[in-house]
Short mmCIF file of C-alpha atoms and ligand atoms in Angstrom, two decimals:
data_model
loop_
_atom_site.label_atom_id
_atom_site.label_comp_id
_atom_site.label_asym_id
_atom_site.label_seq_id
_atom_site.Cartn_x
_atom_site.Cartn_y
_atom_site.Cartn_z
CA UNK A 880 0.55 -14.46 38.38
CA UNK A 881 1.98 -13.67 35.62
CA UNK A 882 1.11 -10.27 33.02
CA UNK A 883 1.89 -9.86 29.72
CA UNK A 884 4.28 -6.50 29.82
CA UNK A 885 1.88 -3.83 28.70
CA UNK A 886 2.05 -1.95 25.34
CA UNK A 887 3.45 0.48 23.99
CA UNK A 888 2.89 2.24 20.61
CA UNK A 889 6.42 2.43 18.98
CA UNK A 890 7.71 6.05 17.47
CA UNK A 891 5.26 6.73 14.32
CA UNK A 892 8.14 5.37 11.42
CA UNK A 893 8.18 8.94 9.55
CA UNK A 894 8.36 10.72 12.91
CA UNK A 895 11.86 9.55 13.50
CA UNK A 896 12.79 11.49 9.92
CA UNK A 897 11.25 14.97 11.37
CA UNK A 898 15.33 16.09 12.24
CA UNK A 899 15.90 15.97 8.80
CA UNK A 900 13.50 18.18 8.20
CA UNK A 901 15.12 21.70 9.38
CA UNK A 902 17.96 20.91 7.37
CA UNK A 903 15.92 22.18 4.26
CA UNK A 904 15.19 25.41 5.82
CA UNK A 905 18.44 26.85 3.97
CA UNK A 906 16.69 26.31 0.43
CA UNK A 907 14.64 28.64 -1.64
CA UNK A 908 11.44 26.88 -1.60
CA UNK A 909 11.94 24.29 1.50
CA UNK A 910 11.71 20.62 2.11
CA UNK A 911 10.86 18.51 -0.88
CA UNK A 912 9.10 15.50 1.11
CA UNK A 913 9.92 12.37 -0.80
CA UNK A 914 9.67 10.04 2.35
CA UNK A 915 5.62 9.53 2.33
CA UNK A 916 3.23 8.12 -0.77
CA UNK A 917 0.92 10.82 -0.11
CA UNK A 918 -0.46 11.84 -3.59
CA UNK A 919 -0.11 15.15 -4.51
CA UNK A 920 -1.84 15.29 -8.10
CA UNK A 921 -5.37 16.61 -8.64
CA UNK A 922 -8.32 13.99 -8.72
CA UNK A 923 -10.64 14.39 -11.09
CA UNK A 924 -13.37 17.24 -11.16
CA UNK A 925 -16.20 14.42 -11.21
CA UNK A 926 -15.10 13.14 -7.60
CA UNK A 927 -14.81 16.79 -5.95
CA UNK A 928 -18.35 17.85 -7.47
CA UNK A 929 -19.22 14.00 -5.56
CA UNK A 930 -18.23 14.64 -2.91
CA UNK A 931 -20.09 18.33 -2.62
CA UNK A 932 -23.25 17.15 -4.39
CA UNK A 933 -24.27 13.68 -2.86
CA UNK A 934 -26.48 14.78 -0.65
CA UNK A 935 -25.35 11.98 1.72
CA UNK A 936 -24.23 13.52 4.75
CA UNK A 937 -27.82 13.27 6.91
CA UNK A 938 -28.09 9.55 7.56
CA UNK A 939 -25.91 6.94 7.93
CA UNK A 940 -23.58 5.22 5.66
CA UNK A 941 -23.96 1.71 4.76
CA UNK A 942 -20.28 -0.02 6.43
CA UNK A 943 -20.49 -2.65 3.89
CA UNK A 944 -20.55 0.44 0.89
CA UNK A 945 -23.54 1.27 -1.32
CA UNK A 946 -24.79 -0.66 -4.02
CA UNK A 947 -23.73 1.93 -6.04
CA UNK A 948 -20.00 1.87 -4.37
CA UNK A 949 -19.74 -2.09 -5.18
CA UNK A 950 -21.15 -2.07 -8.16
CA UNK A 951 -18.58 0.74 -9.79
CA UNK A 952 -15.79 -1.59 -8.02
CA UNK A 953 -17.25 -4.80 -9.60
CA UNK A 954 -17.50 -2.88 -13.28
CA UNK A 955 -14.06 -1.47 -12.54
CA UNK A 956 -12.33 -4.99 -11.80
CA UNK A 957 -14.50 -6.22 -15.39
CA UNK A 958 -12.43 -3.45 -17.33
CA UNK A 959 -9.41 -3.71 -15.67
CA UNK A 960 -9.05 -7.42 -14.91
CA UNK A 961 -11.35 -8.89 -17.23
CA UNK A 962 -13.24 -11.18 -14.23
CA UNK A 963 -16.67 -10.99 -12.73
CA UNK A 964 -16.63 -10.77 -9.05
CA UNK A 965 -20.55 -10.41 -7.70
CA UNK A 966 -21.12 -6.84 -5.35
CA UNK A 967 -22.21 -9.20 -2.97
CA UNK A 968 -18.01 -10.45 -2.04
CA UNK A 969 -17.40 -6.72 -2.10
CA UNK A 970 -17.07 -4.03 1.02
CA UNK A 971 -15.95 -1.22 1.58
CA UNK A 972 -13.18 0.08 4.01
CA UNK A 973 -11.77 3.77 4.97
CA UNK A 974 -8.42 3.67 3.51
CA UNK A 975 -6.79 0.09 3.60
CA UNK A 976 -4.89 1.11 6.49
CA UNK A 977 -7.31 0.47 8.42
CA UNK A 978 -8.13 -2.54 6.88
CA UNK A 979 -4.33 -3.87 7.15
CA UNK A 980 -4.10 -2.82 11.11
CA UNK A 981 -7.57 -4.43 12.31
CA UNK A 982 -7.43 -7.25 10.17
CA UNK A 983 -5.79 -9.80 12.65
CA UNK A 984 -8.07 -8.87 15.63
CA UNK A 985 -11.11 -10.36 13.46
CA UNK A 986 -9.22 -13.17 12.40
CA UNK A 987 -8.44 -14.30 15.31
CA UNK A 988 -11.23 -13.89 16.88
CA UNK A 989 -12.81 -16.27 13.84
CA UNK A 990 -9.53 -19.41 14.32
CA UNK A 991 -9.12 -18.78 18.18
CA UNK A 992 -6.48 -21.68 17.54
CA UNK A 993 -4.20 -20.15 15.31
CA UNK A 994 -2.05 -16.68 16.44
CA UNK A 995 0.27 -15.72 13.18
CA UNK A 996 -0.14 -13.43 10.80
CA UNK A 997 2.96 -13.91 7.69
CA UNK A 998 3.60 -10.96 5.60
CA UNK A 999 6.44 -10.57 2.99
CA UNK A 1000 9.96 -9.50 5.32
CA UNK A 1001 10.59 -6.01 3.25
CA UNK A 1002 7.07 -4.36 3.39
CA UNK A 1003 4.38 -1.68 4.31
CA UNK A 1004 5.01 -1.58 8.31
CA UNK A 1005 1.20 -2.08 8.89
CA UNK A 1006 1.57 -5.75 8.24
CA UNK A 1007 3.17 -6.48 11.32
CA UNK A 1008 1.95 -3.99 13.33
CA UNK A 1009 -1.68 -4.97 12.88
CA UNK A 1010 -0.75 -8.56 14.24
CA UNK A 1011 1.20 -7.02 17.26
CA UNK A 1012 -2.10 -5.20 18.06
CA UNK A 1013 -4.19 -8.09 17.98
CA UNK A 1014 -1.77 -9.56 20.38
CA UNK A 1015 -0.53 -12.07 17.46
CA UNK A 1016 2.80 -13.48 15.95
CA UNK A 1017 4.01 -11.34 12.95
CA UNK A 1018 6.00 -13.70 11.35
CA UNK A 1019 8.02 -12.15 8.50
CA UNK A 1020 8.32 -14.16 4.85
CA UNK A 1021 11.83 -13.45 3.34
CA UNK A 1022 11.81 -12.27 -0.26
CA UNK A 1023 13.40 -13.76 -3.26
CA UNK A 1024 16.00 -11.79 -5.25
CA UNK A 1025 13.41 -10.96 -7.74
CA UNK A 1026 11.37 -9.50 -5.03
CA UNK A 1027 8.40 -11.59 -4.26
CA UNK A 1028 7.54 -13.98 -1.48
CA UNK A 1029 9.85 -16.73 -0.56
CA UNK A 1030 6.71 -19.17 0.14
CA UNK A 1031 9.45 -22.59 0.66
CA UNK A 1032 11.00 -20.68 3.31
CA UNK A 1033 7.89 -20.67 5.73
CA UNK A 1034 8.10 -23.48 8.36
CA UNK A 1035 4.98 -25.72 8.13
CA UNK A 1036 5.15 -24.78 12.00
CA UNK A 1037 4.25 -20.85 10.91
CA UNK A 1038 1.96 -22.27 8.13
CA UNK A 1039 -0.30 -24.21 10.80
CA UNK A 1040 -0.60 -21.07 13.46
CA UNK A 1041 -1.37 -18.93 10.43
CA UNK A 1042 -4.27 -16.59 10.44
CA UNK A 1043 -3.14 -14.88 7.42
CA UNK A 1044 -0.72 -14.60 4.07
CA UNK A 1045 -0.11 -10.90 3.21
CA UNK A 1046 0.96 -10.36 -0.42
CA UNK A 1047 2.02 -7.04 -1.83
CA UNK A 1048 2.18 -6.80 -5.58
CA UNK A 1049 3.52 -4.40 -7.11
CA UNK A 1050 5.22 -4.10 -3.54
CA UNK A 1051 5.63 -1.14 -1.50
CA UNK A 1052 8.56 -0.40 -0.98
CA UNK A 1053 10.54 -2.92 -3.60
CA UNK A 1054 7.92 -2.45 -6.46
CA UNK A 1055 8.31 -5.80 -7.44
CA UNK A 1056 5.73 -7.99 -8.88
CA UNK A 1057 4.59 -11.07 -7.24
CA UNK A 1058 3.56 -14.58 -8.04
CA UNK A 1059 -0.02 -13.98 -7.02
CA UNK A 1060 -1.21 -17.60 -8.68
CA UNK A 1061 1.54 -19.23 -6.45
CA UNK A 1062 0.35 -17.55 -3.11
CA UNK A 1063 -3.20 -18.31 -3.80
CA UNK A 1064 -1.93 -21.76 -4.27
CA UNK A 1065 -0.09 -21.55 -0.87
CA UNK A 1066 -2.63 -20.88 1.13
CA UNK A 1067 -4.99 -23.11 -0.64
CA UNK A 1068 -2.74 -26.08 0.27
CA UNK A 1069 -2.28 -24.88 3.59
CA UNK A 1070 -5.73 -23.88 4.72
CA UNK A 1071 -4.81 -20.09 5.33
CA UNK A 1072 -6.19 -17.31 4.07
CA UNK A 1073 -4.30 -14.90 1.59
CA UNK A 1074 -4.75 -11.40 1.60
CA UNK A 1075 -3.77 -8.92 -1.79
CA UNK A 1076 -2.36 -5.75 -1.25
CA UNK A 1077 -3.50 -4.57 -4.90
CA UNK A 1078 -3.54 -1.01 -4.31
CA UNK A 1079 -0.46 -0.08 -6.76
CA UNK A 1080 -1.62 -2.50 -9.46
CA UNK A 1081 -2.54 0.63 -11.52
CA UNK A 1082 0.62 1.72 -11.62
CA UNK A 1083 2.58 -1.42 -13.29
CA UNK A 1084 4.97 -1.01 -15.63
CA UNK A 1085 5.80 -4.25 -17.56
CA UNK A 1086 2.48 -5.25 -18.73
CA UNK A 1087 -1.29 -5.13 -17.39
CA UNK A 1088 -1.81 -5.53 -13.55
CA UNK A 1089 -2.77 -8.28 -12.11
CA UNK A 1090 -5.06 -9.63 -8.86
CA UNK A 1091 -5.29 -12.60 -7.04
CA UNK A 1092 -9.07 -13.12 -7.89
CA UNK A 1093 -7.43 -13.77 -11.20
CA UNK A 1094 -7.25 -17.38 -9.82
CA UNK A 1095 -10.26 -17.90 -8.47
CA UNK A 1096 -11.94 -16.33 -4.94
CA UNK A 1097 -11.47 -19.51 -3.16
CA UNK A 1098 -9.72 -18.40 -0.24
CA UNK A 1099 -8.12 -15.07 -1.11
CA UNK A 1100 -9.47 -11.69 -0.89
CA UNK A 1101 -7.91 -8.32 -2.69
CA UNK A 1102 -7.67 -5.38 -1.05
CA UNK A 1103 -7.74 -2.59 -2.97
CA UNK A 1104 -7.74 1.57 -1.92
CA UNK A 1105 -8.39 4.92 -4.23
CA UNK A 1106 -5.88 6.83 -2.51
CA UNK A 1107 -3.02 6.13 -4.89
CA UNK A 1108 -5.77 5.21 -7.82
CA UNK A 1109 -7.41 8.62 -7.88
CA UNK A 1110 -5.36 10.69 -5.44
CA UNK A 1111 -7.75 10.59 -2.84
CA UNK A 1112 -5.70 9.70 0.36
CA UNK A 1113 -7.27 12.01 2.06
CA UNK A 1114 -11.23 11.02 1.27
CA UNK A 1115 -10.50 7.07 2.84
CA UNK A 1116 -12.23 4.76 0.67
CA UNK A 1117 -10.74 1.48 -0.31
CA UNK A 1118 -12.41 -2.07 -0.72
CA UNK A 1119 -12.19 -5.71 -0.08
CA UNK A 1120 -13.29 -8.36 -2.70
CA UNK A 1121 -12.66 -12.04 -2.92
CA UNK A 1122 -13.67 -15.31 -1.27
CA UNK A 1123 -17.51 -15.29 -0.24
CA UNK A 1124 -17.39 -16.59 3.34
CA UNK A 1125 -14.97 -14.43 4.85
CA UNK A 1126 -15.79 -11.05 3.13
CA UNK A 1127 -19.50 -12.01 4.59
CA UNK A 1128 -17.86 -12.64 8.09
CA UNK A 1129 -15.64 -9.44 7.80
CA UNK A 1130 -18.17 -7.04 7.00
CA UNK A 1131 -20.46 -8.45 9.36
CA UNK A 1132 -17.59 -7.73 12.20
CA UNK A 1133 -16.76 -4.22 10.78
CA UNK A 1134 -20.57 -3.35 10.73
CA UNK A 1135 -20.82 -4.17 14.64
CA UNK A 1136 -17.07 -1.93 14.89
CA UNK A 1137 -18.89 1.28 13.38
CA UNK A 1138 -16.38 1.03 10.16
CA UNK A 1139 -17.91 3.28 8.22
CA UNK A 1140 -16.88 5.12 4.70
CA UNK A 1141 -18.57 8.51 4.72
CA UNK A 1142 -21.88 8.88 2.57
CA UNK A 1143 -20.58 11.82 0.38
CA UNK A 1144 -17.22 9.67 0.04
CA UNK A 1145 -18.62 6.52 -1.44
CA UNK A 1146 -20.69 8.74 -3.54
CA UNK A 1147 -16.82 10.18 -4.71
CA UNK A 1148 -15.73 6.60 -4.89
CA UNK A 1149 -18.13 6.03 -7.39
CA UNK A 1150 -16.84 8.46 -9.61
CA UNK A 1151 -13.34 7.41 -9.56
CA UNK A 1152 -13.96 4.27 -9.99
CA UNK A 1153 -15.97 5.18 -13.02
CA UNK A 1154 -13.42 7.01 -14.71
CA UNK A 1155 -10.24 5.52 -16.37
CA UNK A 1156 -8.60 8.34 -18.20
CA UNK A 1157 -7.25 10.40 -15.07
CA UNK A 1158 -5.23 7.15 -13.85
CA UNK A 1159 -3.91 6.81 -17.68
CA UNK A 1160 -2.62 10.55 -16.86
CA UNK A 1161 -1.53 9.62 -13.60
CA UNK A 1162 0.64 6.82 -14.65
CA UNK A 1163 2.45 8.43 -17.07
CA UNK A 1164 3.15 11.53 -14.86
CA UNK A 1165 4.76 8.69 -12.23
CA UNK A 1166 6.32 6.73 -14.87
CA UNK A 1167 8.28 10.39 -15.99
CA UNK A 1168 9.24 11.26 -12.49
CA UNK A 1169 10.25 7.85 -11.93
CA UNK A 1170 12.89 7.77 -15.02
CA UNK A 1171 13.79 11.67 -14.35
CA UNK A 1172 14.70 11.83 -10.41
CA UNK A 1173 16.23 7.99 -11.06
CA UNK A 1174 18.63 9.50 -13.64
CA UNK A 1175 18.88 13.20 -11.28
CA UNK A 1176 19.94 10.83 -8.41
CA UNK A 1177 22.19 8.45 -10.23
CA UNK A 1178 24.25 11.41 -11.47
CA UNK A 1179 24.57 12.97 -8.27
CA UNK A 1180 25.72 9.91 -6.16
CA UNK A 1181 27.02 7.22 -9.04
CA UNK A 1182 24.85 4.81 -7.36
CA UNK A 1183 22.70 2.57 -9.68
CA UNK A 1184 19.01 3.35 -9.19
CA UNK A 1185 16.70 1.26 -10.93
CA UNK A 1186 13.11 1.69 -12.50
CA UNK A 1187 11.13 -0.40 -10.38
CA UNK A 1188 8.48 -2.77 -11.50
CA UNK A 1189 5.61 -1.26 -10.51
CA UNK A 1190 4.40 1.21 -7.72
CA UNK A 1191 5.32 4.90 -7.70
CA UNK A 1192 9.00 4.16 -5.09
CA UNK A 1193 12.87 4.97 -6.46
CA UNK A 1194 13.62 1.84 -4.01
CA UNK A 1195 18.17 1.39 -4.07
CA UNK A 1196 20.53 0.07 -2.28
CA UNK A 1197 22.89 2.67 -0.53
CA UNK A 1198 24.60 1.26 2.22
CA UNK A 1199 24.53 3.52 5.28
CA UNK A 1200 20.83 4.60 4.53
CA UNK A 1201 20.71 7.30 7.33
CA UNK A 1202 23.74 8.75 6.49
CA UNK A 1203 22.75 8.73 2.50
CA UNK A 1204 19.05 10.48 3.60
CA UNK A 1205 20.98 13.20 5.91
CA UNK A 1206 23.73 13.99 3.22
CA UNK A 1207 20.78 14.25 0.44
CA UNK A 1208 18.53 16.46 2.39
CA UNK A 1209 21.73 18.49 3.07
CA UNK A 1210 22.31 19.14 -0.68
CA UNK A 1211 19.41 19.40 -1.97
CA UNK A 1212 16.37 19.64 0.63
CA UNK A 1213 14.60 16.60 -0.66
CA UNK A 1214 14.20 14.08 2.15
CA UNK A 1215 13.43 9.79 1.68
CA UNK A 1216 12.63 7.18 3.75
CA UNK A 1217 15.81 4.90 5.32
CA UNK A 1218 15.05 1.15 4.21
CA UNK A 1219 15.06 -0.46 7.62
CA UNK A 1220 10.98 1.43 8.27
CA UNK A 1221 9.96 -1.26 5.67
CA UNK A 1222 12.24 -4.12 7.55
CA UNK A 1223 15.42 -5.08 8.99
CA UNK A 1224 16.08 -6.54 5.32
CA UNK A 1225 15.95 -3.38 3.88
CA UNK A 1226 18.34 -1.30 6.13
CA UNK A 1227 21.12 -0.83 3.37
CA UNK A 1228 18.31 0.81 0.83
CA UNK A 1229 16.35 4.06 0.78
CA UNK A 1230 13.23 4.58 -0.85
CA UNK A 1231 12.31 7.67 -2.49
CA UNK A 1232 8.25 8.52 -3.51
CA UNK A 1233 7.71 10.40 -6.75
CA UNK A 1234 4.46 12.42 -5.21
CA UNK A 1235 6.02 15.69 -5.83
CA UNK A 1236 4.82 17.87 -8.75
CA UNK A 1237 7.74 17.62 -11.72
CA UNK A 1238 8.67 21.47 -10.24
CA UNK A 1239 10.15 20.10 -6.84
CA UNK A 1240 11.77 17.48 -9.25
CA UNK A 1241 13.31 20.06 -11.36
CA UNK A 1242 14.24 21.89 -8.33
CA UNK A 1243 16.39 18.97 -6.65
CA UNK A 1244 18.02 18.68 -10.19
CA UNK A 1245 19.38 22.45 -9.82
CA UNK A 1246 20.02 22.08 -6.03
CA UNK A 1247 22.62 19.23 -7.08
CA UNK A 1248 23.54 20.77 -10.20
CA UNK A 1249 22.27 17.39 -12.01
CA UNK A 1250 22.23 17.69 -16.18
CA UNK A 1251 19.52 14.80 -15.90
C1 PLP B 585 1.22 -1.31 0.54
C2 PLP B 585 0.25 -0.35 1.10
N1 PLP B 585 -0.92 -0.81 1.53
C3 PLP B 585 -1.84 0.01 2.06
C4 PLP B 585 -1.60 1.35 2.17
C5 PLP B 585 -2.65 2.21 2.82
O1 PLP B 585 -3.24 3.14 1.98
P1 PLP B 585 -4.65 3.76 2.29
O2 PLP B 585 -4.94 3.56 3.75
O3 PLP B 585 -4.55 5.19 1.95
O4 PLP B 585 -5.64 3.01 1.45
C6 PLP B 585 -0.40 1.89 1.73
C7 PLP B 585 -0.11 3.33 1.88
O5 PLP B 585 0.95 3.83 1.64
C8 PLP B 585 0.56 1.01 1.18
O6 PLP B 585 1.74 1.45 0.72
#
């Protein structure tokens, strides 16, 4: 009889970086870490006296989020995206990591017939990984030159075995913006359901951001997280919003899974949510550190390093990435991420997060002797 060979978890992406690592030792002050999006900027004082005071930690938290948790994100996407969305297509999810991985295993289980999950072919490596998990085709969707999905290039073979449409806008790693009218349109026309990856539309740069539910919920759900929003990557809390029918069916299956946000973490969600003026703050402190180490890293290499669309990723094209993230780390101590973790597509760029307080910026500037 035949067996499926069994699995094995690949190396963790950023664990194949850790070598770098030692080779900041030598500086005053250590490694600057530019390789992961892991916020470093305060949240606001609202959401750490949440998270002490909620007096939520006794019983059980709801899996689909509290009222109070869907209402704030249903008030949230009425200031931010002008639409009404009812709490009721709204639940809650720890981190969207989660969310991403898992994803495929409830699908699936929902269209036993169909097996393949597309997602866009330079991207967050979660995509694929949460349809190898579930024992489905990742099928990746090349990109345009401008960045977004390439939706005539997927075979109406893929189309039909198609679980899901992953769409990243602004993208991680590319920061473009995407077409999120035409994708909803897509899998309208072919019967599959589109998933959003909103969870960098804060940080957009030419013009508001946008969501899918923009164009209606019919088929397409947003998925959305606080940990870039508020800095709180290290609370979980994200949410899911859109068409009716399947967020009912997928918080029905997380609820029997035990996905759970903790109580005093919704009740920090909440307060987030509710406040706008620390992600006005937060976007210009990216938007600075975008334009400064952009300009620190043209100088030092001559290579052109543009402002990307959206998201908080420096995300250029530098040939031999590996060699350009050794010989970087070896001047200055700061270490990125080699393009090919977000896709064979993207093996000739690096991408650089601008997490790190302006300091560790102004410290790779001296460290290359940069003017910028
Ligand atoms: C595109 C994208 N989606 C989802 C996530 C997951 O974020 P979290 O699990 O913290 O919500 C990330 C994190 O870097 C990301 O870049």
């Amino acid at each position: 009889m035949a067996t499926a060979a069994p699995f094995v978890p690949p190396p963790y992406p950023y664990e194949r970086i850790d070598r770098f690592k030692p080779l900041a030792e030598g500086f005053e002050g250590g490694l600057i870490d530019l390789s992961i999006g892991t916020p470093c900027d305060p949240p606001p004082a609202s959401v750490i006296a949440a998270l002490g005071g909620s007096n939520a930690e006794r019983g059980y938290p709801p899996s689909i989020g509290t009222a109070q948790l869907r209402r704030a994100v249903t008030d949230w996407m009425q200031r931010r995206f002008a639409i009404e969305v009812s709490p009721d297509d709204v639940a809650a999810c720890i981190g969207t990591k989660e969310f991403v991985g898992t994803l495929p295993q409830w699908l699936r289980l929902r269209r036993p017939d169909r097996d393949t999950v597309l997602y866009p072919a330079i991207s967050y490596p979660t995509y694929a990984m949460g349809a190898t998990l579930a024992g489905c085709r990742g099928v990746a969707v090349p990109l345009t030159p401008t960045g977004g999905l390439d939706l005539t290039a997927i075979s109406a073979a893929d189309a039909e075995r198609a679980l899901a449409l992953w769409v990243n806008s602004p993208g991680n790693p590319t920061g473009a913006i995407d077409d999120l009218e035409a994708a909803a349109a897509w899998g309208r026309r072919h019967d599959v359901p589109v998933f959003s990856d909103e969870c960098y539309v804060e940080f957009t740069w030419g013009g508001r951001g946008r969501t899918i539910l923009e164009h209606g919920l019919d088929g397409v759900v947003a998925v959305h997280s606080l940990s870039k929003r508020s800095n709180l990557a290290g609370t979980r809390v994200g949410f899911y919003a859109g068409d009716p029918e399947l967020v009912e069916y997928l918080r029905e299956v997380r609820k029997h899974v035990g996905m759970m946000v903790p109580g005093p973490v919704q009740a920090a969600g909440v307060a987030a949510l509710d406040d706008d003026a620390h992600v006005e703050l937060q976007r210009a402190r990216y938007r600075s550190r975008l334009e400064r180490l952009a300009a620190i890293l043209h100088e030092w290499s001559g290579i052109e390093v543009p402002i990307p669309a959206g998201g908080f990723y420096l995300w250029f094209e530098v040939g031999a990435a590996w060699e350009f993230t050794e010989r970087l780390v070896r001047a200055s101590g700061a270490l990125l991420s080699p393009g090919e973790f977000y896709g064979a597509d993207g093996d000739r760029f690096v991408r650089a997060a601008v997490v790190q307080p302006d300091e560790c910026i102004d410290r790779i500037a001296e460290r290359l002797g940069a003017r910028a």
